Amino acid sequence: MKSIHLIAPSGASLDEKSPLAGIAWLKSQGIEIQNPHCVHRVHERFAGSDSERLSELNQLATLDPQQIAMAMRGGYGIHRLLPNIEWNAIAQAVKHGLQICGHSDFTTFELGLLAKTGAITLSGPMLNYDFGKIDEAGKAIAPDDFMWKHFLSAVRDRKLDWAIHSKQVFLGQANSGAVVGMLWGGNLTVLASLIGTPYLPSLSQTKGGILFLEDVNEHPYRLERTLMQLLDAGVLGNQAAILLGGFSAYRLYDNDRGYTLERAIEMIRERLTKNIPILTDLPFGHQANKLTLPVGANASLDYSTAGFTLKASW
C-alpha cells in the first residue's frame, strides 16, 4: 500500500485535529496521502457543496487502480448525490484494482454500487476517529492494532479470516451450521433508508446472503423498529445468516423497565419464520476495533454455540 486517496463525500469534519492526526499517522507508516485538502471543505453541515462532493466521487473512476480511496468520515450527504454518480465507470476502476473503503454514511455509496454493478467495496476504517482519534486532552491516539491488522489484510491480501470463540451470544434455532453466501450490509439506519430505491441490492441479488449490521446513537426501540422494517420488507428472511456488530453510544431510560437491545433482538428472532442464525459481537461499527469487510464478496460462515468464523477472499 503506497498511497491513500482521501474523499469527503458526507459530513464536514467536526474538528481540525482528527483528520490532520490521521494524515500524520498514515504518513508515518510511509503512506502517501493524496487529496488531503478535502478534509478542510465546509458547506453548511457537509464537506463541500453537492457538486464538489459528487465530482470527487466520480473522479474515483480516474484514479490509479493500485490506489486505495478512503472516506474521511460519515454523517450524512451521499444520499443527495445518488442519481448522478457514475456507477459503471467507478465499477470499471474497481474491476481493474481500485479499492474503496469507508463505513457509516458511506454504506449508501457501497450498497448503491453493489446494487447497480455488483462491484465489491470495503466496509472498514475511515480517516477521522479510526486513524485520527483524539483523547480528552487533545492528543492523538494510535490506531487500534486489531483494526490496522485486518485493514492491511484486506487491502494487501484481499482476505478476511476471523474467528471468535469466547463470550459469544448466539440467538437462533440451530446449535451449529455452515453458510456460504454474499457478504453485504453496513449501517442499519442507512441501509433501511434505501428500501424501495434502486440503490439497495434486490432480494434476488441478496438471497442466501450473509447480512452484517451496525449502528450508533440509536436507542434499542429504534433499532427494533428499523429491523422490523427490514423484516417486513423481506430483507431479513431472505438471508442465510445475520451478523450484528456494534450498537453503541445509546442510553437506556427508567421507563424502559428492563427492555434492552437483547430483548429487541429476541423479538426479531421470534418473528423470523425461517431457521436463520443471528450472531452477535461481530467486531465492526463505530468502534476502535473493527474488521474490514468486503461488501459484495462471497464469504463462508461457520457457527456454533461456542462462536463463529468468517472467511472471504476476493
Coordinates of C-alpha atoms in Angstrom, one line a residue:
M1 CA 0.0 0.0 0.0
K2 CA 1.8 3.1 -1.3
S3 CA -0.9 5.7 -1.2
I4 CA -4.4 6.6 0.0
H5 CA -6.6 9.0 -1.9
L6 CA -8.9 10.8 0.5
I7 CA -12.5 11.6 -0.3
A8 CA -15.0 13.6 1.8
P9 CA -18.5 12.8 0.4
S10 CA -20.6 13.2 3.6
G11 CA -20.4 15.5 6.6
A12 CA -17.8 18.2 7.3
S13 CA -15.1 17.3 9.8
L14 CA -16.2 18.2 13.4
D15 CA -12.7 19.4 14.2
E16 CA -9.4 20.1 12.6
K17 CA -7.3 17.9 14.8
S18 CA -8.8 14.5 13.9
P19 CA -8.2 14.4 10.2
L20 CA -4.7 16.0 10.5
A21 CA -3.7 13.5 13.1
G22 CA -5.0 10.7 10.8
I23 CA -3.0 12.0 7.9
A24 CA 0.1 12.4 10.1
W25 CA -0.1 8.8 11.4
L26 CA -0.6 7.3 7.9
K27 CA 2.4 9.3 6.6
S28 CA 4.4 7.9 9.5
Q29 CA 3.8 4.5 8.0
G30 CA 5.3 5.5 4.7
I31 CA 1.9 6.0 3.0
E32 CA 1.5 8.9 0.6
I33 CA -1.8 10.9 1.1
Q34 CA -3.5 12.3 -1.9
N35 CA -6.3 14.9 -1.9
P36 CA -5.7 15.9 1.7
H37 CA -7.4 19.3 1.1
C38 CA -10.8 17.7 1.1
V39 CA -10.7 17.5 4.9
H40 CA -11.0 21.3 5.1
R41 CA -14.0 21.7 2.9
V42 CA -17.2 23.0 4.6
H43 CA -20.6 23.9 3.2
E44 CA -23.4 24.0 5.7
R45 CA -23.0 20.7 7.5
F46 CA -21.4 19.0 4.6
A47 CA -17.8 18.5 3.4
G48 CA -18.3 20.7 0.4
S49 CA -21.2 21.6 -1.9
D50 CA -23.2 18.8 -3.6
S51 CA -21.3 19.4 -6.8
E52 CA -17.9 19.3 -5.2
R53 CA -18.6 16.1 -3.4
L54 CA -20.3 14.5 -6.4
S55 CA -17.3 15.4 -8.6
E56 CA -14.9 13.9 -6.1
L57 CA -16.8 10.6 -6.1
N58 CA -17.0 10.5 -9.8
Q59 CA -13.2 11.1 -10.1
L60 CA -12.7 7.7 -8.4
A61 CA -13.1 6.3 -11.9
T62 CA -9.9 8.1 -13.0
L63 CA -7.7 7.1 -10.1
D64 CA -4.7 4.8 -10.4
P65 CA -6.2 1.3 -9.9
Q66 CA -3.5 0.4 -7.4
Q67 CA -4.7 3.1 -5.0
I68 CA -7.0 2.9 -2.0
A69 CA -9.7 5.5 -1.8
M70 CA -10.8 6.2 1.8
A71 CA -13.7 8.3 3.1
M72 CA -12.9 11.0 5.7
R73 CA -15.9 10.4 7.9
G74 CA -19.6 9.7 7.8
G75 CA -22.5 11.8 8.9
Y76 CA -24.9 12.4 6.1
G77 CA -24.7 13.7 2.5
I78 CA -24.3 10.8 0.0
H79 CA -28.0 10.2 -0.5
R80 CA -28.3 13.6 -2.2
L81 CA -25.7 12.5 -4.8
L82 CA -27.0 9.1 -5.8
P83 CA -28.8 9.9 -9.1
N84 CA -25.7 11.5 -10.6
I85 CA -23.0 9.1 -9.5
E86 CA -21.2 7.4 -12.5
W87 CA -21.6 3.9 -11.2
N88 CA -20.4 1.9 -14.2
A89 CA -17.3 4.0 -14.6
I90 CA -16.4 3.6 -10.9
A91 CA -17.1 -0.2 -11.1
Q92 CA -14.6 -0.5 -14.0
A93 CA -12.0 1.2 -11.9
V94 CA -12.8 -1.4 -9.1
K95 CA -12.6 -4.2 -11.6
H96 CA -9.0 -3.0 -12.5
G97 CA -7.9 -3.0 -8.9
L98 CA -9.1 0.2 -7.2
Q99 CA -10.2 -0.4 -3.5
I100 CA -12.7 1.9 -1.9
C101 CA -13.1 2.0 1.9
G102 CA -15.5 3.6 4.5
H103 CA -18.5 2.9 6.7
S104 CA -21.4 4.8 8.4
D105 CA -23.0 7.1 5.8
F106 CA -20.6 5.6 3.2
T107 CA -22.9 2.5 3.4
T108 CA -25.1 4.5 1.0
F109 CA -22.4 4.5 -1.7
E110 CA -21.3 0.9 -1.2
L111 CA -24.8 -0.5 -1.4
G112 CA -25.6 1.7 -4.4
L113 CA -22.5 0.5 -6.2
L114 CA -23.3 -3.1 -5.3
A115 CA -26.9 -2.8 -6.5
K116 CA -26.0 -1.1 -9.8
T117 CA -22.9 -3.0 -10.8
G118 CA -22.1 -5.8 -8.3
A119 CA -18.7 -4.2 -7.6
I120 CA -17.0 -5.0 -4.3
T121 CA -16.0 -2.3 -1.8
L122 CA -14.6 -2.4 1.7
S123 CA -16.7 -1.5 4.8
G124 CA -13.9 -0.5 7.1
P125 CA -12.0 2.3 8.7
M126 CA -12.1 6.0 7.8
L127 CA -9.6 8.8 8.3
N128 CA -11.3 10.5 11.2
Y129 CA -11.5 8.6 14.5
D130 CA -10.1 5.4 13.1
F131 CA -6.7 6.8 12.2
G132 CA -7.0 10.2 13.8
K133 CA -8.6 9.6 17.2
I134 CA -8.0 12.4 19.7
D135 CA -8.2 11.9 23.5
E136 CA -9.8 14.3 26.0
A137 CA -6.5 16.2 26.4
G138 CA -6.4 16.8 22.7
K139 CA -3.6 14.4 22.0
A140 CA -3.6 11.9 19.1
I141 CA -4.1 8.2 19.9
A142 CA -2.5 5.5 17.9
P143 CA -5.0 3.5 15.8
D144 CA -6.3 0.2 17.2
D145 CA -3.9 -2.7 16.4
F146 CA -6.7 -5.1 15.6
M147 CA -8.3 -2.6 13.1
W148 CA -4.9 -1.9 11.4
K149 CA -4.0 -5.6 11.1
H150 CA -7.3 -6.6 9.5
F151 CA -7.3 -3.5 7.3
L152 CA -3.9 -4.4 5.9
S153 CA -5.0 -8.0 5.4
A154 CA -8.0 -6.7 3.3
V155 CA -6.1 -4.2 1.2
R156 CA -2.9 -6.1 0.7
D157 CA -4.1 -9.7 0.5
R158 CA -7.8 -9.2 -0.3
K159 CA -8.6 -11.6 2.5
L160 CA -10.8 -11.8 5.6
D161 CA -10.2 -14.5 8.2
W162 CA -11.6 -14.0 11.6
A163 CA -12.9 -16.2 14.5
I164 CA -14.5 -15.6 17.9
H165 CA -14.6 -18.5 20.4
S166 CA -15.5 -16.9 23.7
K167 CA -18.2 -14.8 25.3
Q168 CA -20.3 -15.3 22.2
V169 CA -24.0 -14.7 22.3
F170 CA -25.9 -17.0 19.9
L171 CA -29.5 -16.4 19.0
G172 CA -31.2 -19.0 16.8
Q173 CA -32.9 -22.3 16.5
A174 CA -29.9 -24.4 15.4
N175 CA -26.9 -25.2 17.6
S176 CA -24.4 -25.1 14.7
G177 CA -24.2 -24.8 10.9
A178 CA -22.2 -23.5 7.9
V179 CA -23.3 -20.9 5.4
V180 CA -21.8 -19.7 2.1
G181 CA -23.2 -16.5 0.6
M182 CA -22.6 -12.9 -0.4
L183 CA -21.4 -10.8 2.5
W184 CA -23.2 -7.4 2.5
G185 CA -24.6 -4.8 4.8
G186 CA -23.4 -1.8 6.8
N187 CA -25.1 0.8 8.9
L188 CA -28.6 -0.3 9.8
T189 CA -30.3 3.1 9.6
V190 CA -28.6 4.0 6.3
L191 CA -29.4 0.6 4.8
A192 CA -33.1 0.8 5.8
S193 CA -33.3 4.3 4.2
L194 CA -32.6 2.7 0.8
I195 CA -35.6 0.4 0.9
G196 CA -37.8 1.0 -2.2
T197 CA -35.0 2.7 -4.1
P198 CA -32.8 1.3 -6.9
Y199 CA -29.8 1.7 -4.6
L200 CA -30.5 -1.2 -2.3
P201 CA -29.4 -4.6 -3.7
S202 CA -32.5 -6.6 -4.7
L203 CA -33.9 -9.6 -2.9
S204 CA -32.8 -11.8 -5.8
Q205 CA -29.3 -10.3 -5.5
T206 CA -29.0 -10.9 -1.8
K207 CA -30.9 -14.2 -1.5
G208 CA -29.0 -16.5 0.8
G209 CA -26.6 -13.8 1.8
I210 CA -24.7 -13.0 5.0
L211 CA -26.0 -9.6 6.2
F212 CA -24.0 -7.6 8.7
L213 CA -25.4 -4.6 10.5
E214 CA -24.2 -1.9 13.0
D215 CA -25.4 1.5 14.3
V216 CA -24.6 4.3 16.7
N217 CA -26.6 6.7 18.8
E218 CA -29.9 4.7 18.3
H219 CA -32.0 3.5 21.3
P220 CA -32.9 -0.2 21.1
Y221 CA -36.5 0.6 20.3
R222 CA -35.4 2.5 17.2
L223 CA -33.2 -0.4 16.3
E224 CA -36.0 -2.8 16.7
R225 CA -38.3 -0.6 14.6
T226 CA -35.8 -0.5 11.8
L227 CA -35.1 -4.2 12.0
M228 CA -38.9 -4.7 11.8
Q229 CA -38.9 -2.6 8.6
L230 CA -36.2 -4.9 7.1
L231 CA -38.2 -7.9 8.3
D232 CA -41.5 -6.7 6.8
A233 CA -39.7 -5.8 3.5
G234 CA -38.5 -9.3 3.2
V235 CA -34.8 -8.5 3.6
L236 CA -34.1 -10.4 6.8
G237 CA -36.0 -13.5 5.9
N238 CA -34.1 -13.6 2.6
Q239 CA -30.7 -14.1 4.3
A240 CA -28.8 -17.3 5.2
A241 CA -27.3 -15.5 8.3
I242 CA -27.4 -12.2 10.1
L243 CA -24.3 -10.8 11.9
L244 CA -24.8 -8.0 14.4
G245 CA -21.8 -5.7 15.1
G246 CA -21.5 -2.8 17.5
F247 CA -24.6 -0.8 18.5
S248 CA -23.0 1.9 20.5
A249 CA -23.5 5.3 22.2
Y250 CA -27.0 5.0 23.4
R251 CA -28.5 5.1 26.8
L252 CA -31.4 3.3 28.4
Y253 CA -34.1 5.1 30.5
D254 CA -36.2 4.3 33.6
N255 CA -39.3 3.8 31.5
D256 CA -37.5 1.0 29.5
R257 CA -38.2 -1.2 32.6
G258 CA -35.9 -4.0 31.5
Y259 CA -36.3 -3.5 27.8
T260 CA -32.8 -3.8 26.3
L261 CA -31.1 -4.4 22.9
E262 CA -31.1 -8.1 23.7
R263 CA -34.8 -8.0 24.1
A264 CA -35.2 -6.2 20.8
I265 CA -33.1 -8.9 19.0
E266 CA -35.1 -11.6 20.7
M267 CA -38.3 -10.1 19.3
I268 CA -36.8 -10.1 15.7
R269 CA -35.6 -13.7 16.3
E270 CA -39.2 -14.7 17.3
R271 CA -40.7 -13.1 14.2
L272 CA -38.3 -14.8 11.7
T273 CA -40.1 -17.8 10.3
K274 CA -37.0 -19.5 9.0
N275 CA -34.1 -21.0 10.9
I276 CA -31.8 -18.1 10.2
P277 CA -29.0 -17.7 12.7
I278 CA -28.5 -14.2 14.3
L279 CA -25.0 -13.9 15.6
T280 CA -23.8 -11.0 17.8
D281 CA -20.4 -9.5 18.7
L282 CA -19.1 -9.0 15.2
P283 CA -16.2 -6.5 15.8
F284 CA -17.5 -3.9 13.4
G285 CA -19.1 -0.5 13.7
H286 CA -18.5 2.9 15.3
Q287 CA -15.8 1.5 17.5
A288 CA -12.0 1.3 17.5
N289 CA -11.6 -2.5 17.0
K290 CA -13.3 -3.2 13.6
L291 CA -12.8 -5.7 10.8
T292 CA -12.6 -4.6 7.2
L293 CA -15.5 -6.4 5.5
P294 CA -15.7 -6.9 1.7
V295 CA -19.2 -5.7 0.7
G296 CA -20.4 -8.0 -2.1
A297 CA -17.8 -10.7 -1.8
N298 CA -18.6 -14.4 -1.4
A299 CA -17.9 -15.5 2.2
S300 CA -18.1 -18.6 4.4
L301 CA -19.5 -18.6 7.9
D302 CA -19.3 -21.5 10.3
Y303 CA -21.1 -21.1 13.6
S304 CA -21.9 -22.9 16.8
T305 CA -22.9 -22.0 20.4
A306 CA -19.2 -21.5 21.1
G307 CA -18.7 -18.8 18.4
F308 CA -18.2 -18.4 14.7
T309 CA -15.6 -18.0 12.0
L310 CA -16.0 -15.7 9.0
K311 CA -13.7 -16.0 5.9
A312 CA -13.6 -14.5 2.4
S313 CA -11.2 -13.8 -0.4
W314 CA -11.9 -11.5 -3.4

